[in-house]
Coordinates of C-alpha atoms in Angstrom, one line a residue:
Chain A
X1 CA 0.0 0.0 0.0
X2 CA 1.2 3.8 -1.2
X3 CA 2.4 5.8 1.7
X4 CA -0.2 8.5 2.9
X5 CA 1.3 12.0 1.8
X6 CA 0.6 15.1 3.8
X7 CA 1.4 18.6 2.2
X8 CA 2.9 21.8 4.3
X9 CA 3.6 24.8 3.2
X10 CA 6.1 27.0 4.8
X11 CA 4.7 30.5 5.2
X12 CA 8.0 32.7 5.8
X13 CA 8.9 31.4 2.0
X14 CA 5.3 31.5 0.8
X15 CA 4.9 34.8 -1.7
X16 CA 1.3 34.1 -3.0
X17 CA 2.1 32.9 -6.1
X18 CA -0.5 30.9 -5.9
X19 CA 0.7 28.0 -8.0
X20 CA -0.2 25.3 -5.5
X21 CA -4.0 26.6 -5.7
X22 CA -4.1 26.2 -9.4
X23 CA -2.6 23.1 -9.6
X24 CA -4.3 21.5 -6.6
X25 CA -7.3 23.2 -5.1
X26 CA -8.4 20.6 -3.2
X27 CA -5.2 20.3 -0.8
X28 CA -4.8 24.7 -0.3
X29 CA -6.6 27.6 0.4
X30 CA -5.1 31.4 0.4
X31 CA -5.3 34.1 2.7
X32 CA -6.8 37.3 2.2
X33 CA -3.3 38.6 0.9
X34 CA -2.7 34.9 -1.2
X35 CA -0.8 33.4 0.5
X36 CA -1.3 29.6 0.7
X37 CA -1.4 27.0 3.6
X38 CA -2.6 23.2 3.1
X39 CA -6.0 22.4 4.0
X40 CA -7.1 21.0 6.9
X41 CA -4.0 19.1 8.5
X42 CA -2.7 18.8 5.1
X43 CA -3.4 15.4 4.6
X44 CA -3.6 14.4 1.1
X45 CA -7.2 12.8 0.4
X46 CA -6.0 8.8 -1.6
X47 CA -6.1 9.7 -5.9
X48 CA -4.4 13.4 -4.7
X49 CA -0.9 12.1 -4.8
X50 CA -0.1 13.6 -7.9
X51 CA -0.9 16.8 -7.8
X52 CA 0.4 17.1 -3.9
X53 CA 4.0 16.2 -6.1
X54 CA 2.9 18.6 -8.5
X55 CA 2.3 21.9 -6.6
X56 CA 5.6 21.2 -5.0
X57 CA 7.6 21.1 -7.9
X58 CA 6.1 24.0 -9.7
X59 CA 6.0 26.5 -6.3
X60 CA 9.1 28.9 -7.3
X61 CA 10.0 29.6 -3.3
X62 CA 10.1 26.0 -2.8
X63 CA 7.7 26.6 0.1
X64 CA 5.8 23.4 -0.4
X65 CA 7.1 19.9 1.5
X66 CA 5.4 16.4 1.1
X67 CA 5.7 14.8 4.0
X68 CA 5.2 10.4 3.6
X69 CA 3.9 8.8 6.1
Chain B
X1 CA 23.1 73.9 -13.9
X2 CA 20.8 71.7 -14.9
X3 CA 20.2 68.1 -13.2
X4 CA 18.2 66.4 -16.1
X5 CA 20.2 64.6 -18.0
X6 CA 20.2 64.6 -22.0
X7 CA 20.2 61.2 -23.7
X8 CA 23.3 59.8 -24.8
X9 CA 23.8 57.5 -27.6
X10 CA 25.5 53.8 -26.6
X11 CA 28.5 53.1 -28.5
X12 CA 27.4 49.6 -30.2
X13 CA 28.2 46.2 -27.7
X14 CA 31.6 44.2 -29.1
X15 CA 32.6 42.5 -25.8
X16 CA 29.7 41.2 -23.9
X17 CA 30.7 39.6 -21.1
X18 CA 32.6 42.9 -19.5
X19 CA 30.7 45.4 -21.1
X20 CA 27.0 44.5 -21.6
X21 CA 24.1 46.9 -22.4
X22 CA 20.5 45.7 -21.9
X23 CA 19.5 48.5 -24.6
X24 CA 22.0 47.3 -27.5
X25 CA 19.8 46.7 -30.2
X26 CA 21.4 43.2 -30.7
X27 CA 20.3 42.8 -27.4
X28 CA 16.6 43.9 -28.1
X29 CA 16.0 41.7 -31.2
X30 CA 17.5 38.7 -29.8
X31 CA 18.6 38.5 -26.3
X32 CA 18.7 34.6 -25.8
X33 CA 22.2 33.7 -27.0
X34 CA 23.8 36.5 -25.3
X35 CA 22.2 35.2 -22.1
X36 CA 23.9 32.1 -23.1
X37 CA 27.2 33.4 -23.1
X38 CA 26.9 35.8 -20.4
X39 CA 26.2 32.1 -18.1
X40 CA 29.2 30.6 -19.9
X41 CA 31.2 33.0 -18.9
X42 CA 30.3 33.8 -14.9
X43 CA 27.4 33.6 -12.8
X44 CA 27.6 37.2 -12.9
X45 CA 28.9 39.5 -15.4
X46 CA 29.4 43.3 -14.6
X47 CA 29.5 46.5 -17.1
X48 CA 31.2 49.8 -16.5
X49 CA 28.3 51.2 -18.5
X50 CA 25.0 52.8 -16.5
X51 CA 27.3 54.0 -14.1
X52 CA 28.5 50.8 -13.0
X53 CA 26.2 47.5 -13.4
X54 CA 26.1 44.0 -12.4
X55 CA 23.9 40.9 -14.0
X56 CA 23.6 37.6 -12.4
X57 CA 23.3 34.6 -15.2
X58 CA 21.7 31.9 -13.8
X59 CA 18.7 31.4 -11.8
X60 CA 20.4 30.2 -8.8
X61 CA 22.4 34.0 -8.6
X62 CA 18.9 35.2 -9.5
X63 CA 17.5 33.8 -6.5
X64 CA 20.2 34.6 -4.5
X65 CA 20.1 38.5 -4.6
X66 CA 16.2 38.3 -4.9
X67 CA 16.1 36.6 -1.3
X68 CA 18.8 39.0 0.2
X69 CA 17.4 42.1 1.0
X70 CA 20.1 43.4 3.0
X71 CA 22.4 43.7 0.3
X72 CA 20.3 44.7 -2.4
X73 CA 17.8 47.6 -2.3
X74 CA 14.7 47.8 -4.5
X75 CA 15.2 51.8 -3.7
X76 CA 16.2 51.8 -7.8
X77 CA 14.2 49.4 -9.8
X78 CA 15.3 50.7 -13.3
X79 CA 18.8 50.7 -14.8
X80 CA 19.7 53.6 -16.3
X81 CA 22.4 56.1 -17.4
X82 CA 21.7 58.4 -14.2
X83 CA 21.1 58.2 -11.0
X84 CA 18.9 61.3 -9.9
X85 CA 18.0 61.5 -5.8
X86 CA 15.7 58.8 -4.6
X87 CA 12.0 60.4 -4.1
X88 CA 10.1 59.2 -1.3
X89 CA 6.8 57.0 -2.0
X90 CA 8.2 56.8 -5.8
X91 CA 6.3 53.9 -6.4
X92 CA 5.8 51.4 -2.8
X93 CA 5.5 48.6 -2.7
X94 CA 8.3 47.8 -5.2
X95 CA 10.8 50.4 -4.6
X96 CA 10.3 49.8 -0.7
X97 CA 13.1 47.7 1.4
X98 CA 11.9 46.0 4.7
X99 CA 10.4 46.5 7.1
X100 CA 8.3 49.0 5.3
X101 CA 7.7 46.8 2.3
X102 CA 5.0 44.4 4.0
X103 CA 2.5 46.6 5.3
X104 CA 2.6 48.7 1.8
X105 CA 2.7 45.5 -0.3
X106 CA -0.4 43.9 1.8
X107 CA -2.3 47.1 1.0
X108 CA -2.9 45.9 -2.5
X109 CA -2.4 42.6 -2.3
X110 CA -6.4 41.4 -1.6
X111 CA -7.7 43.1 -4.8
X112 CA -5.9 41.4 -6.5
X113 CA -5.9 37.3 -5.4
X114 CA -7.5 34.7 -8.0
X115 CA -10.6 34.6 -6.5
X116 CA -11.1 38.8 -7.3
X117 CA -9.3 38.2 -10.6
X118 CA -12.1 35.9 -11.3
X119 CA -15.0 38.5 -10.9
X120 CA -12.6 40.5 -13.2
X121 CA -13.0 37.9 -16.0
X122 CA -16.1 38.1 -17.8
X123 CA -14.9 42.3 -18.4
X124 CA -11.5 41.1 -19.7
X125 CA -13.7 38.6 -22.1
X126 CA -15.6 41.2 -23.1
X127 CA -12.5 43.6 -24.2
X128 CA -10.8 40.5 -26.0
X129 CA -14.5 39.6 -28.0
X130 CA -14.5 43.8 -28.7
X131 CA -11.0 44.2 -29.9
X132 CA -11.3 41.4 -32.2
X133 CA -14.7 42.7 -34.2
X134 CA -12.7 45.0 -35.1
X135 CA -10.4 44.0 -37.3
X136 CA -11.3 39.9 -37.6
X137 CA -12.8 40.3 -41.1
X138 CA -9.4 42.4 -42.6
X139 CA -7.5 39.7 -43.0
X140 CA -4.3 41.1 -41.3
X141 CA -3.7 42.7 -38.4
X142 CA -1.2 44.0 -36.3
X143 CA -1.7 42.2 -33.0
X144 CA 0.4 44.1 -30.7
X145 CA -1.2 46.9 -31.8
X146 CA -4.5 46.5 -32.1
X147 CA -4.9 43.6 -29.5
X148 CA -2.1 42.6 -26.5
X149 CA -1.6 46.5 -26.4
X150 CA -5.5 47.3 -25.0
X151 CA -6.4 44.2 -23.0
X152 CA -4.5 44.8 -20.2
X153 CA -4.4 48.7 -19.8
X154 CA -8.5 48.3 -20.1
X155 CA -8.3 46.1 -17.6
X156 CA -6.6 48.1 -14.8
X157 CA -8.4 51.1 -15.9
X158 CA -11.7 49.4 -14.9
X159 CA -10.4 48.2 -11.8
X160 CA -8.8 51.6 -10.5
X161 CA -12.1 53.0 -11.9
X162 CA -11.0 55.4 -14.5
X163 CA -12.1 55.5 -18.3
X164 CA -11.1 52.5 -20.5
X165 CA -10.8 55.1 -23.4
X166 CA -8.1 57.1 -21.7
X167 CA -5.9 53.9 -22.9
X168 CA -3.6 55.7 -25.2
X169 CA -2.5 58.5 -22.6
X170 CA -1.5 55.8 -20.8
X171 CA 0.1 53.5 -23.2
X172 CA 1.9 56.7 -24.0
X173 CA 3.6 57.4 -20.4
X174 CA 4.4 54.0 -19.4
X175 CA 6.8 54.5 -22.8
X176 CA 7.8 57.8 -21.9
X177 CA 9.0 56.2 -18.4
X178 CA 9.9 52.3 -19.3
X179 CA 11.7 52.9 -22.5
X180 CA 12.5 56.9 -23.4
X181 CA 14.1 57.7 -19.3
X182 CA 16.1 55.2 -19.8
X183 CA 18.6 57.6 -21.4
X184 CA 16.4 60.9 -21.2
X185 CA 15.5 62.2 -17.7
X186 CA 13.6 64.6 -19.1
X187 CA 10.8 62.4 -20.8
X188 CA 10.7 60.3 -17.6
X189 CA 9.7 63.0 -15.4
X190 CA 7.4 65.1 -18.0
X191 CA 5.8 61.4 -18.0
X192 CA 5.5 60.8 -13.9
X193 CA 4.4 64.8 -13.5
X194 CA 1.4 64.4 -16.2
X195 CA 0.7 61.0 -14.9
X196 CA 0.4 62.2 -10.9
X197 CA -1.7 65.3 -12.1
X198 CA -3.9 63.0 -13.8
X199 CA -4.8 60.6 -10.7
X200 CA -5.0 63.8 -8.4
X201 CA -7.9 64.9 -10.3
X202 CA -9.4 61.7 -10.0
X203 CA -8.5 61.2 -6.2
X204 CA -10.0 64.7 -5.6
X205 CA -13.4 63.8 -7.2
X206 CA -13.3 60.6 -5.1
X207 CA -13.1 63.0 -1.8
X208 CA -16.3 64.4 -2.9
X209 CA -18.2 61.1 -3.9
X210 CA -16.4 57.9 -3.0
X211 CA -16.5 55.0 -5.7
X212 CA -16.2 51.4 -5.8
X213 CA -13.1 50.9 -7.4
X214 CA -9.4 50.8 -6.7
X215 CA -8.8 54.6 -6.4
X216 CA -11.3 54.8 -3.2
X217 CA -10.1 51.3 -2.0
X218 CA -6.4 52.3 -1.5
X219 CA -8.0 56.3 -0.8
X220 CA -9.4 54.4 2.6
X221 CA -6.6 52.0 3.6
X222 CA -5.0 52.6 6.9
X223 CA -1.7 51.6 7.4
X224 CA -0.1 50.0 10.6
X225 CA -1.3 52.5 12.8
X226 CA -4.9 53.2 11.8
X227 CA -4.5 56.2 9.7
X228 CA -5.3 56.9 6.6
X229 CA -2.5 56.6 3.6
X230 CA -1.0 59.8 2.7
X231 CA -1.7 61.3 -0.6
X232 CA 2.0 60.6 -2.3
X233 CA 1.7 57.1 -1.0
X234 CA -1.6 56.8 -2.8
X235 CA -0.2 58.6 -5.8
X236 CA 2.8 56.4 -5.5
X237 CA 1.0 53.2 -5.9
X238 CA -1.2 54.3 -8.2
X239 CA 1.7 54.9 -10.7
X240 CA 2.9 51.9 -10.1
X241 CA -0.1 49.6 -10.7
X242 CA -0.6 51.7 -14.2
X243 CA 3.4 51.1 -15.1
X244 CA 3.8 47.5 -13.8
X245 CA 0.1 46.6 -15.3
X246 CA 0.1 47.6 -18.5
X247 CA 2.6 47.2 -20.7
X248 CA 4.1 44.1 -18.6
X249 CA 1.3 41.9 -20.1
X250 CA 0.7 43.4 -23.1
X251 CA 4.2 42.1 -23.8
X252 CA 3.4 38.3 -22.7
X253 CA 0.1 38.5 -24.5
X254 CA 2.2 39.5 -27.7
X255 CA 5.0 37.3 -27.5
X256 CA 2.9 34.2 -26.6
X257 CA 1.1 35.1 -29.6
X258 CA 3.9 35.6 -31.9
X259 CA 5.2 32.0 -30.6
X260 CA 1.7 30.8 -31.9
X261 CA 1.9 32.5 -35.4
X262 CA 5.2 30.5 -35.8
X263 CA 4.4 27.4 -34.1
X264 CA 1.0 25.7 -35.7
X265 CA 1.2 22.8 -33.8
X266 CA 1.1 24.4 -30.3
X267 CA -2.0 26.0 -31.8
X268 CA -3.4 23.2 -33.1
X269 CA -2.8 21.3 -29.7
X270 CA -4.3 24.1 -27.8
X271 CA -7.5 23.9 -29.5
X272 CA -7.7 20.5 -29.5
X273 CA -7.3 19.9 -25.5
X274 CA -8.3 23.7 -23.9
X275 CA -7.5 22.2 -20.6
X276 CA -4.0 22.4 -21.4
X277 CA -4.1 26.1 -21.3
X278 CA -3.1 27.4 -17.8
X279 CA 0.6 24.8 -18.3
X280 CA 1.1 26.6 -21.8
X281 CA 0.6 29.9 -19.8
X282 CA 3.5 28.9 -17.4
X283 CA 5.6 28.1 -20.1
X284 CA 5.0 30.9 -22.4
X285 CA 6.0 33.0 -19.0
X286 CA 8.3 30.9 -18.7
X287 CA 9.9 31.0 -22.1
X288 CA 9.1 34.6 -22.9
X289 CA 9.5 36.1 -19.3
X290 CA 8.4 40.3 -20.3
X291 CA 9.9 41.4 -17.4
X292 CA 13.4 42.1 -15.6
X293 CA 13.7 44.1 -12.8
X294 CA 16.8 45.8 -10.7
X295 CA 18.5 46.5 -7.5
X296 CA 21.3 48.3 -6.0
X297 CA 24.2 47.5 -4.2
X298 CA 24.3 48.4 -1.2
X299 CA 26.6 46.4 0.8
X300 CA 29.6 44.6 -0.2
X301 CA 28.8 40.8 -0.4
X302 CA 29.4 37.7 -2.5
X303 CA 27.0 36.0 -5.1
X304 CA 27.6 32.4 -6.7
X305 CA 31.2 32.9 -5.5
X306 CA 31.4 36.6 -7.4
X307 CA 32.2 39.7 -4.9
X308 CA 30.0 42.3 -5.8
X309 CA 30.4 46.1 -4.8
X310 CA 28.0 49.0 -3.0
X311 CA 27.4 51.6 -5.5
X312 CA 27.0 49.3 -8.4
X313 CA 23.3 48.6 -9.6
X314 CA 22.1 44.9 -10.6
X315 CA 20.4 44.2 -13.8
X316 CA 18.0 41.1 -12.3
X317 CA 17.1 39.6 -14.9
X318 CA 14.0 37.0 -14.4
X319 CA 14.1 36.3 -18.1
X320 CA 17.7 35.1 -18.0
X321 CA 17.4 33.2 -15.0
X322 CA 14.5 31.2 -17.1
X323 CA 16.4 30.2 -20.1
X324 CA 19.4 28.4 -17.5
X325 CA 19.2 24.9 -18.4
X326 CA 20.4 23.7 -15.2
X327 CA 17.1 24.7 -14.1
X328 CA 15.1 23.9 -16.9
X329 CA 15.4 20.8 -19.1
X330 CA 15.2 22.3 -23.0
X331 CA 15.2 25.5 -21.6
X332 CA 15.4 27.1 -25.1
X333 CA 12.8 25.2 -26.0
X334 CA 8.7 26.1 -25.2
X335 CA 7.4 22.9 -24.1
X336 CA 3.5 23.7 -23.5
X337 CA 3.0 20.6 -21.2
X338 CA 5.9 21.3 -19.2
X339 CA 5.0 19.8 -15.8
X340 CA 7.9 20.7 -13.7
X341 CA 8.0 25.4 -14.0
X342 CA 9.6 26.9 -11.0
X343 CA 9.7 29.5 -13.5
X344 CA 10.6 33.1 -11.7
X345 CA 8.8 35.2 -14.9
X346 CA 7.0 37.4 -11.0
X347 CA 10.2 37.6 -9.6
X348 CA 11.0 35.4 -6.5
X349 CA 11.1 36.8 -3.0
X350 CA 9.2 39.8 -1.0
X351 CA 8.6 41.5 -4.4
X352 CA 6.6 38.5 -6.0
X353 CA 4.9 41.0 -8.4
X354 CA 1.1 41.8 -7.2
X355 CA -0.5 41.9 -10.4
X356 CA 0.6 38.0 -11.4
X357 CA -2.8 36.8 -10.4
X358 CA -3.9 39.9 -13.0
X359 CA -1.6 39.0 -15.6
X360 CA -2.3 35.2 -15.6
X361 CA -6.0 35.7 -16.0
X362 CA -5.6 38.0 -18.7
X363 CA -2.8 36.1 -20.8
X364 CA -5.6 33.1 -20.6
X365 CA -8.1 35.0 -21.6
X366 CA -6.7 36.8 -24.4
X367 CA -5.1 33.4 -25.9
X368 CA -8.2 31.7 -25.3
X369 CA -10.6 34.1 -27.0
X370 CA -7.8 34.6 -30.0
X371 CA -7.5 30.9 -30.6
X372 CA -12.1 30.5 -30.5
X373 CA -12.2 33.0 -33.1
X374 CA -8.7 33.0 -35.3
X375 CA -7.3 29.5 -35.1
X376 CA -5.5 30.0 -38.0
X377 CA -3.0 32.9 -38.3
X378 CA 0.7 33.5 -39.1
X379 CA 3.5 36.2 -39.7
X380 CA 3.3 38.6 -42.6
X381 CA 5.7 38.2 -44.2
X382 CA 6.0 41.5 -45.9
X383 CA 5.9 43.0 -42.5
X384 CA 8.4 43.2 -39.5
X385 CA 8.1 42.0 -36.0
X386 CA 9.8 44.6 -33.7
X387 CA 10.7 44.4 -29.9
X388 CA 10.5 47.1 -27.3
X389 CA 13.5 47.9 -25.6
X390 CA 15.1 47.8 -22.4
X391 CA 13.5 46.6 -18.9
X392 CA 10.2 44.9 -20.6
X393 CA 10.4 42.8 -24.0
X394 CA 8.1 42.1 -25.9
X395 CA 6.5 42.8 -29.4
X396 CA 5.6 46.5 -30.4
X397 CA 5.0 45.7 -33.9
X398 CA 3.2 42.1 -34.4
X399 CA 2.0 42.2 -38.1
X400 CA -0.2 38.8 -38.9
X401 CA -2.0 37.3 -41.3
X402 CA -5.0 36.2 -40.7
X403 CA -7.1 32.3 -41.5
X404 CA -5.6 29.5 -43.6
X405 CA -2.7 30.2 -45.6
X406 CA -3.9 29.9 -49.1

């Protein structure tokens, strides 16, 4: 069985670029400003995987970590 | 004695790893293999021109003086032959250093997050669908012109609430400032003046009846300490979303076009899976970043291994730092599905440009609308393709020809 992923973002390197949103609405929400955090605890629902992988390797602050569990 | 400077011609570039010059015209048609050997040569090349100028070549230098604040000052954002006093509230939040860069930038940052971009959308459809009746059934057309010009100075002009058909007054100072004071003072600050006494008259009208637009909403910000914004700051930021919004995406618009024109089978595949479009976005950013930015020195430090000097501006070039193919597999090469674009076209760091969310929606929009009602179109070949020059690139004359080549 796949390890279960959980997404962070770090918000003293978060800018509000917003990438992660577009890419993966379902795993981040933005502040009033945009800026992003993960949703909930971050925990990536199963059939997410890919985009968790992929909001990390398009954020240009490298502010997004996947954690497996 | 006067202290505006007249403009001074640039002896032609031969050596351009020690002497470069952002506004050679070799560098203006076809900057990309200069980039190249500016990166073979150092992570960061320096100039004696402009008064003394360094440019970091790849994107990890990019990144580098982008993060580091202490040693680089946004206090000059433009590199150019002079360097007049520094005016207070020129244009916050991007020519503001910490600590007074957060509470300015977060000013304007929640007009302008994808959710509001989204209520802008149906407007910026609109423009796109209006610009296009006119000229759809001539059979040419000259798209930066007539098309990538007006969507996005419309678009700001409807959100700071002033008249979309004031377009070419601004079109016409955002070239007065961008691409005229980079070697003539004078045009820059006829341009700013004209520009500050035009939003005064609209931020006096707004005293007597508030509106629902951007001009009120930044009129009745406080900033940390409850009180209200003072009038340069207003001014200030007002310039700056008409500088940085306009001509910014009108570039991207145009040169994402122009890549179309050439390259049928990005078209075709466009059309074909519509999904696809926000990636292609990235990588026409990517590939075709409009924008590079600057910095001063102010502190003696080291980047990539290359000691660099107080006194000296920085040339930070975002588009560069996007064509280094350490970072980017076939970085010479647009690759609409490109799944992996940590591409830096908004800058990286505290000055992530505001307006991305702006410029994303509208560079969609625009190519979207194009492609639904001229899937077919390509260069004219009796016509010339030219490039603006200096601090934003992209197409100032984009001469097509429109439907199916016969």
């Amino acid at each position: 069985m796949a390890a279960r992923l959980k997404v962070h973002v770090d918000p003293d390197k978060c800018q509000g670029h917003a990438r992660c949103k577009a890419l993966a609405p379902e795993l981040f929400e933005l502040d009033e400003y945009g800026n992003a955090h993960e949703a909930g605890d971050g925990t990536v629902p199963p059939g997410l995987e890919d985009k968790a992988w992929l909001a990390k390797s398009n954020c240009p602050e490298i502010a997004i970590d996947v954690i497996e569990e | 004695m006067s202290d505006v400077s007249q403009p001074v011609a640039h002896p032609p570039v031969t050596d351009w790893v020690n002497d470069f010059d952002h506004t050679d015209p070799q560098w203006t048609d076809d900057p990309f293999p200069i980039w190249d050997e500016l990166r073979a040569a150092s992570p960061v090349v320096h100039t004696e021109r402009f008064l003394g100028c360094y440019m970091p070549t790849t994107y990890e230098a990019v990144r580098e003086i982008a993060n580091d604040t202490e040693h680089f000052s946004s206090r000059r954002i433009i590199v150019r032959d002079v360097r007049p006093e520094i005016a207070r509230n020129a244009a916050p939040p991007i020519t503001s250093d910490p600590p007074v860069h957060k509470p300015a930038k977060q000013l304007l940052l929640p007009p302008f997050t994808p959710d509001a971009m989204k209520k802008l959308e149906p407007r910026v459809r609109a423009i796109c669908n209006e610009l296009i009746d006119g000229f759809v059934s001539d059979g040419e057309v000259d798209a930066a012109a007539r098309y990538s010009k007006y969507i996005p100075v419309r678009a700001i002009a409807h959100m700071l609430g002033i008249p979309e058909s004031d377009s070419d007054l601004f079109v016409n100072w955002i070239h007065m400032i961008l691409e005229l004071g980079i070697k003539d003072e004078s045009k820059l600050l006829q341009a700013v003046q004209e520009m500050s006494d035009y939003f005064r008259g609209h931020i006096e009208a707004r005293k007597k009846k508030p509106t629902d637009d951007l001009i009120s909403y930044l009129m009745q910000a406080k900033d940390k300490e409850g009180n209200p914004l003072e009038d340069s700051h207003v001014l200030g930021s007002l310039r700056l979303l008409l500088i940085a919004g306009i001509d910014t995406t009108w570039s991207a618009i145009g040169s994402s076009l122009w890549h179309l024109a050439r390259t049928p089978a990005d078209r075709e595949r466009l059309i074909a899976e519509p999904g696809l479009m926000p990636t292609a976005v990235e990588e026409l950013l990517r590939a075709y970043s409009p924008v590079t930015m600057a910095r001063e020195v102010v502190k003696e430090t080291t980047i990539s291994g290359c000691p660099v000097k107080a006194g000296n501006m920085v040339l930070l070039s975002f588009p560069a730092a996007n064509r280094d193919p350490r970072m980017f597999p076939d970085a010479d090469k647009v690759v609409i599905d490109r799944r992996e674009n940590r591409h830096a076209a908004f800058g990286l760091g505290i000055h992530r440009c505001v307006g991305s969310n702006l410029a994303r929606m509208e560079m969609q929009v625009a190519l979207e609308e194009w492609l639904k009602r001229i899937p077919d179109f390509r260069l004219d070949p009796a016509g010339a393709v030219t490039w603006s020059q200096g601090t934003v690139r992209g197409p100032r004359q984009l001469p097509f020809l429109l439907g199916k080549a016969m």
